[in-house]
Tab-separated table of C-alpha atoms in Angstrom:
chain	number	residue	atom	x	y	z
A	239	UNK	CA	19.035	0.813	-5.391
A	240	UNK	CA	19.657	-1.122	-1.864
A	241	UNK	CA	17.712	-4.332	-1.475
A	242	UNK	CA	14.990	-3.876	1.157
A	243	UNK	CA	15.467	-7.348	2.316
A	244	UNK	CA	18.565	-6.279	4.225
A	245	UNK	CA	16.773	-4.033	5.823
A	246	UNK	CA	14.358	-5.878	7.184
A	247	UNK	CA	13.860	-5.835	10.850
A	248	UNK	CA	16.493	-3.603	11.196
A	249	UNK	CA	15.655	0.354	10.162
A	250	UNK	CA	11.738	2.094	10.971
A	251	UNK	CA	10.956	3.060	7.330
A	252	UNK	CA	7.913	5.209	5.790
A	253	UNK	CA	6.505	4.605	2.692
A	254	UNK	CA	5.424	7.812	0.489
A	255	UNK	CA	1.765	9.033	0.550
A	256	UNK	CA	-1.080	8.038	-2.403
A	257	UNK	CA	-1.084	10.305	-5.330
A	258	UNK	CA	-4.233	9.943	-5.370
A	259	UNK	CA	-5.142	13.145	-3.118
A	260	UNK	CA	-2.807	15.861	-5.641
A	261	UNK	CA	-4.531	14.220	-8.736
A	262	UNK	CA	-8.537	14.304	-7.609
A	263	UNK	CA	-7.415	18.376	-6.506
A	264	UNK	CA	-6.463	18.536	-10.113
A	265	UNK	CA	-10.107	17.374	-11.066
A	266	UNK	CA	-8.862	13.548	-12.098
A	267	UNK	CA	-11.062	10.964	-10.989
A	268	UNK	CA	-8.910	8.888	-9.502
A	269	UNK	CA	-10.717	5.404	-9.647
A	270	UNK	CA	-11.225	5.817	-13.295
A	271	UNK	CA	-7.880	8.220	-14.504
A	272	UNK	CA	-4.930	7.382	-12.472
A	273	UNK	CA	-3.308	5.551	-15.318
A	274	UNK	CA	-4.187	8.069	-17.714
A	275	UNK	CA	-3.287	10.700	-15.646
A	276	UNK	CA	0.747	9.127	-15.267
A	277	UNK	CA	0.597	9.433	-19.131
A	278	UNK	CA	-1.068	12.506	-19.727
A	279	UNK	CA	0.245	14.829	-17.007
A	280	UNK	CA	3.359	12.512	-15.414
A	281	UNK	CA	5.032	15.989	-13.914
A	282	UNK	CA	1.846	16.065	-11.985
A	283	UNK	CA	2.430	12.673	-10.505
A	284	UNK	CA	5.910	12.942	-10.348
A	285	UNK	CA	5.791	16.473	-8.104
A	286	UNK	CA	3.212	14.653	-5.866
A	287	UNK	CA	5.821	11.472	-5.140
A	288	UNK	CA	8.591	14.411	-4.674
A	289	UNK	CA	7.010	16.017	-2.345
A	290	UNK	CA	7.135	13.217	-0.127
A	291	UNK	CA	10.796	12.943	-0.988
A	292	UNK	CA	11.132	15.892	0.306
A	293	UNK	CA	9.402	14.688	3.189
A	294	UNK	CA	11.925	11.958	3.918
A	295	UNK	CA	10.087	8.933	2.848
A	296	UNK	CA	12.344	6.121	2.308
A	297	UNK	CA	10.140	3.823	-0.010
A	298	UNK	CA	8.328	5.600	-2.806
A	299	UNK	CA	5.071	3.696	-3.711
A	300	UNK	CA	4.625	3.871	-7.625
A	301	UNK	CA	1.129	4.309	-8.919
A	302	UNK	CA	0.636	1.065	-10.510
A	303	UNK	CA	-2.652	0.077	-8.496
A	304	UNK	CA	-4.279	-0.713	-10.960
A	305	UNK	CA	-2.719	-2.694	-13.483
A	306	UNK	CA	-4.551	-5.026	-13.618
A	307	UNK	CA	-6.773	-6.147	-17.048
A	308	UNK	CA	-10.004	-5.577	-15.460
A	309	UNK	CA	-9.270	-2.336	-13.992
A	310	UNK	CA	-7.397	-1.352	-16.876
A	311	UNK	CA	-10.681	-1.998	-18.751
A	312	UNK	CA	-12.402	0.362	-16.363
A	313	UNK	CA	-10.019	2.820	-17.277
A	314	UNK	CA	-10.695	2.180	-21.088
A	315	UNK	CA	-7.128	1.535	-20.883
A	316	UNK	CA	-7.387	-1.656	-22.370
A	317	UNK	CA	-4.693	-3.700	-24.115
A	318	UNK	CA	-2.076	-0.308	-22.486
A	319	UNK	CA	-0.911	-2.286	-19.598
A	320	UNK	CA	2.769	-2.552	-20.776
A	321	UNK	CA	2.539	1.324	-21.613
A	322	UNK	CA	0.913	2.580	-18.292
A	323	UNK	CA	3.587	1.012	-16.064
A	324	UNK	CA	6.476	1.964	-17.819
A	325	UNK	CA	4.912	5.585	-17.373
A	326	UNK	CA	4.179	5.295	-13.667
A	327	UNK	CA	7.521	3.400	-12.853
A	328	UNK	CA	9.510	6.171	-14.229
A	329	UNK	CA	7.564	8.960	-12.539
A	330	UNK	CA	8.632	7.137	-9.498
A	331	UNK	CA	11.870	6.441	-10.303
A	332	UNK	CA	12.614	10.114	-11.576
A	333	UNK	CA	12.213	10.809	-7.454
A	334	UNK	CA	15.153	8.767	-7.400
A	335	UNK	CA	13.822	6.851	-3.824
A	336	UNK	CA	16.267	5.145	-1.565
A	337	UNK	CA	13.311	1.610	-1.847
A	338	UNK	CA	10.803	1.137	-4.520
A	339	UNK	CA	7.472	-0.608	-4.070
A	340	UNK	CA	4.728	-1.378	-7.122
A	341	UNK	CA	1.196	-1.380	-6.209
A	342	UNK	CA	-1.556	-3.591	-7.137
A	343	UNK	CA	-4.979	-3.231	-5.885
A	344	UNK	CA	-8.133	-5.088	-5.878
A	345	UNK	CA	-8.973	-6.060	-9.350
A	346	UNK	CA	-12.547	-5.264	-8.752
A	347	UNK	CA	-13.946	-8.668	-10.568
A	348	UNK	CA	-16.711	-10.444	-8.598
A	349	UNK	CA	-15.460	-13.563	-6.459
A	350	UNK	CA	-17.123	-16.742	-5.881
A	351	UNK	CA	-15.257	-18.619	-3.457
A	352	UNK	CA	-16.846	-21.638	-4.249
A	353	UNK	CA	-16.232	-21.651	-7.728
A	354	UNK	CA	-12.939	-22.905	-9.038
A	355	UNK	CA	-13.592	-20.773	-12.349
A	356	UNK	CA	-14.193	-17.509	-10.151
A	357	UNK	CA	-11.221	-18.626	-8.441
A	358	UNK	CA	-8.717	-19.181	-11.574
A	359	UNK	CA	-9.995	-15.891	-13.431
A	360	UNK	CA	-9.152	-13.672	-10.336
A	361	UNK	CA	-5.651	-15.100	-10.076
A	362	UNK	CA	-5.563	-15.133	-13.110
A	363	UNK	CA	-5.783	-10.944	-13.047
A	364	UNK	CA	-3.230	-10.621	-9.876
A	365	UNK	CA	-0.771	-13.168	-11.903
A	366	UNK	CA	-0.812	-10.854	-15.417
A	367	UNK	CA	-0.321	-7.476	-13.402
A	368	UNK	CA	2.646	-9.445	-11.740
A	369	UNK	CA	4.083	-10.271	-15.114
A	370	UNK	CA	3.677	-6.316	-16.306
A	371	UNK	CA	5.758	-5.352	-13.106
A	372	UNK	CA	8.344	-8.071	-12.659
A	373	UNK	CA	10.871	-6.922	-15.672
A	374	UNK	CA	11.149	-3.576	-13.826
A	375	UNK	CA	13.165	-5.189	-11.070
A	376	UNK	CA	11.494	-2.793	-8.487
A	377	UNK	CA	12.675	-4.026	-4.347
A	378	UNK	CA	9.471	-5.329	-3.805
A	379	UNK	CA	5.658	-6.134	-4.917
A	380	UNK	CA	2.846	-4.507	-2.484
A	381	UNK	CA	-0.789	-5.942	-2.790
A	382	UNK	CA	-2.655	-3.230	-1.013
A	383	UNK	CA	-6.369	-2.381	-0.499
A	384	UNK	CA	-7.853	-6.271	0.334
A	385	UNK	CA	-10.949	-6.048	2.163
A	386	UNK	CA	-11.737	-9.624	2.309
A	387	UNK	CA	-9.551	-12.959	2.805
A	388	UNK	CA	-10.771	-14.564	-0.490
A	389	UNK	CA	-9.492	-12.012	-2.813
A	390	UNK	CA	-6.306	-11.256	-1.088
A	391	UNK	CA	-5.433	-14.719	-1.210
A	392	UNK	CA	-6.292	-15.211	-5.049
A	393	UNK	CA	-3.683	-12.171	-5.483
A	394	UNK	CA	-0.819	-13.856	-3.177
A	395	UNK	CA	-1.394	-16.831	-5.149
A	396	UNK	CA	-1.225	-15.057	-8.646
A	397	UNK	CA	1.520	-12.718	-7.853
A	398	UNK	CA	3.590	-15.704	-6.351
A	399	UNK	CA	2.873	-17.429	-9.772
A	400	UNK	CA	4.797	-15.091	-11.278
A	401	UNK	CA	7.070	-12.860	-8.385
A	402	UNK	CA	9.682	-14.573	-6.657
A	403	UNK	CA	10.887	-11.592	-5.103
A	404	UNK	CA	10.040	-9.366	-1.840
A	405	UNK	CA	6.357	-8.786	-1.229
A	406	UNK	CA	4.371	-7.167	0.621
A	407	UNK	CA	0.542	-7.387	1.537
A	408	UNK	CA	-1.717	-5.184	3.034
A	409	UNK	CA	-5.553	-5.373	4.290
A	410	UNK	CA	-8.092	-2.393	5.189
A	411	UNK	CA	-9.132	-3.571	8.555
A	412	UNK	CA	-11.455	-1.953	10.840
A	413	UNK	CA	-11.274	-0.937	14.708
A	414	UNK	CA	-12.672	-4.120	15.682
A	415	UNK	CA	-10.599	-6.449	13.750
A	416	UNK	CA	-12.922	-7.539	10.983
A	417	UNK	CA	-11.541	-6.356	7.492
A	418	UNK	CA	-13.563	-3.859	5.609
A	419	UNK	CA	-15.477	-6.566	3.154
A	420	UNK	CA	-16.792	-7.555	7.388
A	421	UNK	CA	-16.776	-11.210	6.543
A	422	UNK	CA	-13.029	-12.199	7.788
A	423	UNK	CA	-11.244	-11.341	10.556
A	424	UNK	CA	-7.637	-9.517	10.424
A	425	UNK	CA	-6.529	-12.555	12.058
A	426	UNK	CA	-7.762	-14.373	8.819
A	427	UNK	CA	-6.320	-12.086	6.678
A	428	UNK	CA	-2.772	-12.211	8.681
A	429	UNK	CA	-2.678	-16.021	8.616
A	430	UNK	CA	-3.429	-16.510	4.930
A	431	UNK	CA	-0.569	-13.569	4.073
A	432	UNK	CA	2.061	-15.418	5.446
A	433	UNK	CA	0.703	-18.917	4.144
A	434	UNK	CA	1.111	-17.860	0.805
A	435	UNK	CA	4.281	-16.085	1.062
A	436	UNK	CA	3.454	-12.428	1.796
A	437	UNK	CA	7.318	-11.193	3.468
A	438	UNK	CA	5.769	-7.844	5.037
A	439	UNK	CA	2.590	-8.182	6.315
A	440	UNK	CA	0.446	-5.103	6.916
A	441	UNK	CA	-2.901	-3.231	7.588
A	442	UNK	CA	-4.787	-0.190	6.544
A	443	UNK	CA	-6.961	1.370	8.909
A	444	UNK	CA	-8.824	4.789	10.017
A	445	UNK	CA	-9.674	3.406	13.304
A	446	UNK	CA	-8.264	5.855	16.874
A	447	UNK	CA	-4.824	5.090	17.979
A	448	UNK	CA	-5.288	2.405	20.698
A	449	UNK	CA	-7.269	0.182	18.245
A	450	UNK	CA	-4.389	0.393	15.335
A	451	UNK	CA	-2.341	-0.280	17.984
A	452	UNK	CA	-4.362	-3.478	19.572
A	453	UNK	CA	-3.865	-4.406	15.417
A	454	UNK	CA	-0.119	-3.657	14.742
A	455	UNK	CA	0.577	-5.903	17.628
A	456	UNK	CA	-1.464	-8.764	16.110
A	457	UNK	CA	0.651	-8.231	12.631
A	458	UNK	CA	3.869	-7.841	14.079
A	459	UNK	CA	3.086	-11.079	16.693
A	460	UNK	CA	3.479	-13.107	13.026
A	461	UNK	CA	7.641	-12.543	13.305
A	462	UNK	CA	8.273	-10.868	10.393
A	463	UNK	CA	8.277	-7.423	9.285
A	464	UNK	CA	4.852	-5.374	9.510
A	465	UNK	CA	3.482	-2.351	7.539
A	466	UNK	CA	0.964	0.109	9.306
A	467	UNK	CA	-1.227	2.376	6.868
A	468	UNK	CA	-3.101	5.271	8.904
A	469	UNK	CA	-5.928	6.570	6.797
A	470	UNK	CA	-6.617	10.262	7.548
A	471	UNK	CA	-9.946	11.862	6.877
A	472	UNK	CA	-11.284	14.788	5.324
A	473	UNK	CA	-9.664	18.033	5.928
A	474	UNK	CA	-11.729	20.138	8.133
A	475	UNK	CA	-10.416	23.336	9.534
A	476	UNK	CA	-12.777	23.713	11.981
A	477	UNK	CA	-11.650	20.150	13.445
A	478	UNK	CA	-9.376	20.534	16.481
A	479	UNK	CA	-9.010	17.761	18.337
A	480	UNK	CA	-8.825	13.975	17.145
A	481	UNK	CA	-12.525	12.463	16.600
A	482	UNK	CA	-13.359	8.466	15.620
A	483	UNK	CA	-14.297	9.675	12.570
A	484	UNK	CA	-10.912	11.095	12.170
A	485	UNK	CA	-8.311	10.650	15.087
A	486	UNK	CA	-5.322	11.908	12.701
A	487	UNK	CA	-6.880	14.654	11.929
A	488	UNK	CA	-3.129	16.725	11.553
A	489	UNK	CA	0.152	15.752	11.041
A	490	UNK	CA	1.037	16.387	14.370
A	491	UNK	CA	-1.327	13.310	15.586
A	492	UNK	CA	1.236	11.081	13.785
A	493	UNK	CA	4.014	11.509	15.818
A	494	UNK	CA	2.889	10.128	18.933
A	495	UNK	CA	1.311	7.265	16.782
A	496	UNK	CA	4.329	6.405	14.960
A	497	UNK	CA	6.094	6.621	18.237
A	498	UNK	CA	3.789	4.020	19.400
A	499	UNK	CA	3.473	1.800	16.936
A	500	UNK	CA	7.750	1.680	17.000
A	501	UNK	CA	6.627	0.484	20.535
A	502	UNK	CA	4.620	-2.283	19.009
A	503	UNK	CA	7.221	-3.647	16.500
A	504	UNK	CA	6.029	-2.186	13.476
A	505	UNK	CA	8.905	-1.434	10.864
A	506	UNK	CA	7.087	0.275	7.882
A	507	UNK	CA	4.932	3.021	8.281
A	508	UNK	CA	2.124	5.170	6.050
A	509	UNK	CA	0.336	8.106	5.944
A	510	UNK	CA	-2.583	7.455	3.586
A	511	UNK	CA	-6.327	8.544	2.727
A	512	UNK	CA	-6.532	12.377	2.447
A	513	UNK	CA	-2.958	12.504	3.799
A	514	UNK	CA	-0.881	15.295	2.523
A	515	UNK	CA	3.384	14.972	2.409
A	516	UNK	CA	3.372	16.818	5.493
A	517	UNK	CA	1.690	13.722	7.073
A	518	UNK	CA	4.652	11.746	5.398
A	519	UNK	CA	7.235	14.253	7.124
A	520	UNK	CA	5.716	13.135	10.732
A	521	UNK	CA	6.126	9.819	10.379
A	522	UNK	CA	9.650	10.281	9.584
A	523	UNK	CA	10.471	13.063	12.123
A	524	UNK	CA	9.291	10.304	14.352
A	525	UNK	CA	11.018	7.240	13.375
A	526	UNK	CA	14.232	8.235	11.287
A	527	UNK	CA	17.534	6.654	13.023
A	528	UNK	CA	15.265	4.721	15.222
A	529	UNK	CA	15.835	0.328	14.684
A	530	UNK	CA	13.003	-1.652	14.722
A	531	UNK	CA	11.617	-3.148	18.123
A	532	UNK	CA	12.338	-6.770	17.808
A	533	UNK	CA	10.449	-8.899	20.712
A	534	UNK	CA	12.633	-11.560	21.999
């Protein structure tokens, strides 16, 4: 498997789709069953990450989100941490992807800032989902999913604890530049990832195209590779033309945006949400052979 790092800067890339859209048609509740569902019905998973093989993604994203102990409590998966990621990794590496990237997502625990016990125990979570991944010398780590500054830092700082390899971080950020939690600013959330060693630095958002554009050019202003996540919404048939609800409302929307955001210096690209492989295949169509736009 090449390492990413020598790609960096150098070839637009798109990162597979969430599994999380084929599972919850199957009737799994994601939040609660995605790690049960990689060892119950790993085909399942495995034909969902294909699919967007298919598609042309360059990256697959394993389903490893939530590895850490207090999801994997939620999940009455308890004590199965070792068990669950050697099921999800080989799903993923079954696809047999050109990049590999292992998730980790919020670990849900409450966070007082203030408190250097809060503080430890939430590391604490990041750093032991770290230590589950690491031995599976995957191209990078990807904390994805932050909503607010304080807990995205507490998992830099436990990953890096642990992960001295690529990695990549990601907030959910909304039109106008505040992140999801709406107490910190993207800017916030940009300047912290690349204080504590974040390599690709990234957003999620649902916001229309000209505002994820305004924020891709505020990521990729940091000089170093950036990550772009458009969420799409809820499939509607009757929808026809892009609303701020849901501005990539087809695949076809993503063309033009991943044309633009090219524009803006953004390397890595995602389709995510309610975002089907075919969603996956735009981005490529739009990017593939194309180098990343490197200011000067």
């Amino acid at each position: 498997m090449p390492d990413i790092q020598l790609r960096f800067a150098k070839d637009m890339l798109v990162l597979s789709s969430p599994v999380q859209a084929a599972l919850e048609n199957q009737g799994f509740d994601t939040a609660k069953d995605l790690g049960y569902a990689c060892l119950v019905e790993p085909e399942l998973v495995r034909g969902a990450l294909m699919m967007n093989k298919v598609a042309g993604a360059q990256v697959m994203v394993a389903p490893t989100a939530y590895l850490t102990p207090a999801r994997l409590a939620h999940q009455h998966l308890d004590g199965r941490a070792q068990e669950v990621a050697e099921a999800a990794v080989a799903v993923a590496r079954k696809t047999e992807p050109q990049h590999l990237l292992l998730e980790i997502a919020p670990c849900g625990l409450p966070l007082d800032p203030s408190s250097k016990a809060s503080l430890n125990e939430n590391r604490a979570q990041y750093a032991e989902a770290a230590r589950v991944l690491a031995p599976f010398d995957a191209d990078a780590l990807f904390l994805n999913g932050f909503a607010s500054v304080d807990d995205l830092k507490c998992a830099l700082m436990g990953v890096r604890q642990v992960w001295e390899g690529p990695l990549f971080a990601s907030a959910d950020v909304r039109g106008d530049g505040m992140l999801e939690g709406g107490r910190h600013s993207f800017e916030e959330a940009l300047e912290a990832m690349v204080d504590l060693g974040a390599d690709v630095v990234g957003l999620q958002t649902g916001a229309p195209l000209a505002d994820a554009l305004a924020l891709a050019g505020k990521a990729a202003a940091w000089n170093r590779p950036s990550l772009v996540q458009l969420s799409v919404g809820p499939r509607d048939d009757r929808q026809g033309a892009p609303t701020a609800e849901n501005p990539y409302y087809c695949p076809d929307t993503l063309v033009e945006a991943a044309t633009a955001l090219r524009g803006c210096g953004t390397q890595f690209l995602r389709a995510c949400g309610c975002a089907t492989p075919a969603y996956t295949g735009a981005l490529v169509a739009a990017s593939e052979g194309f180098d990343v736009v490197v200011s000067e």
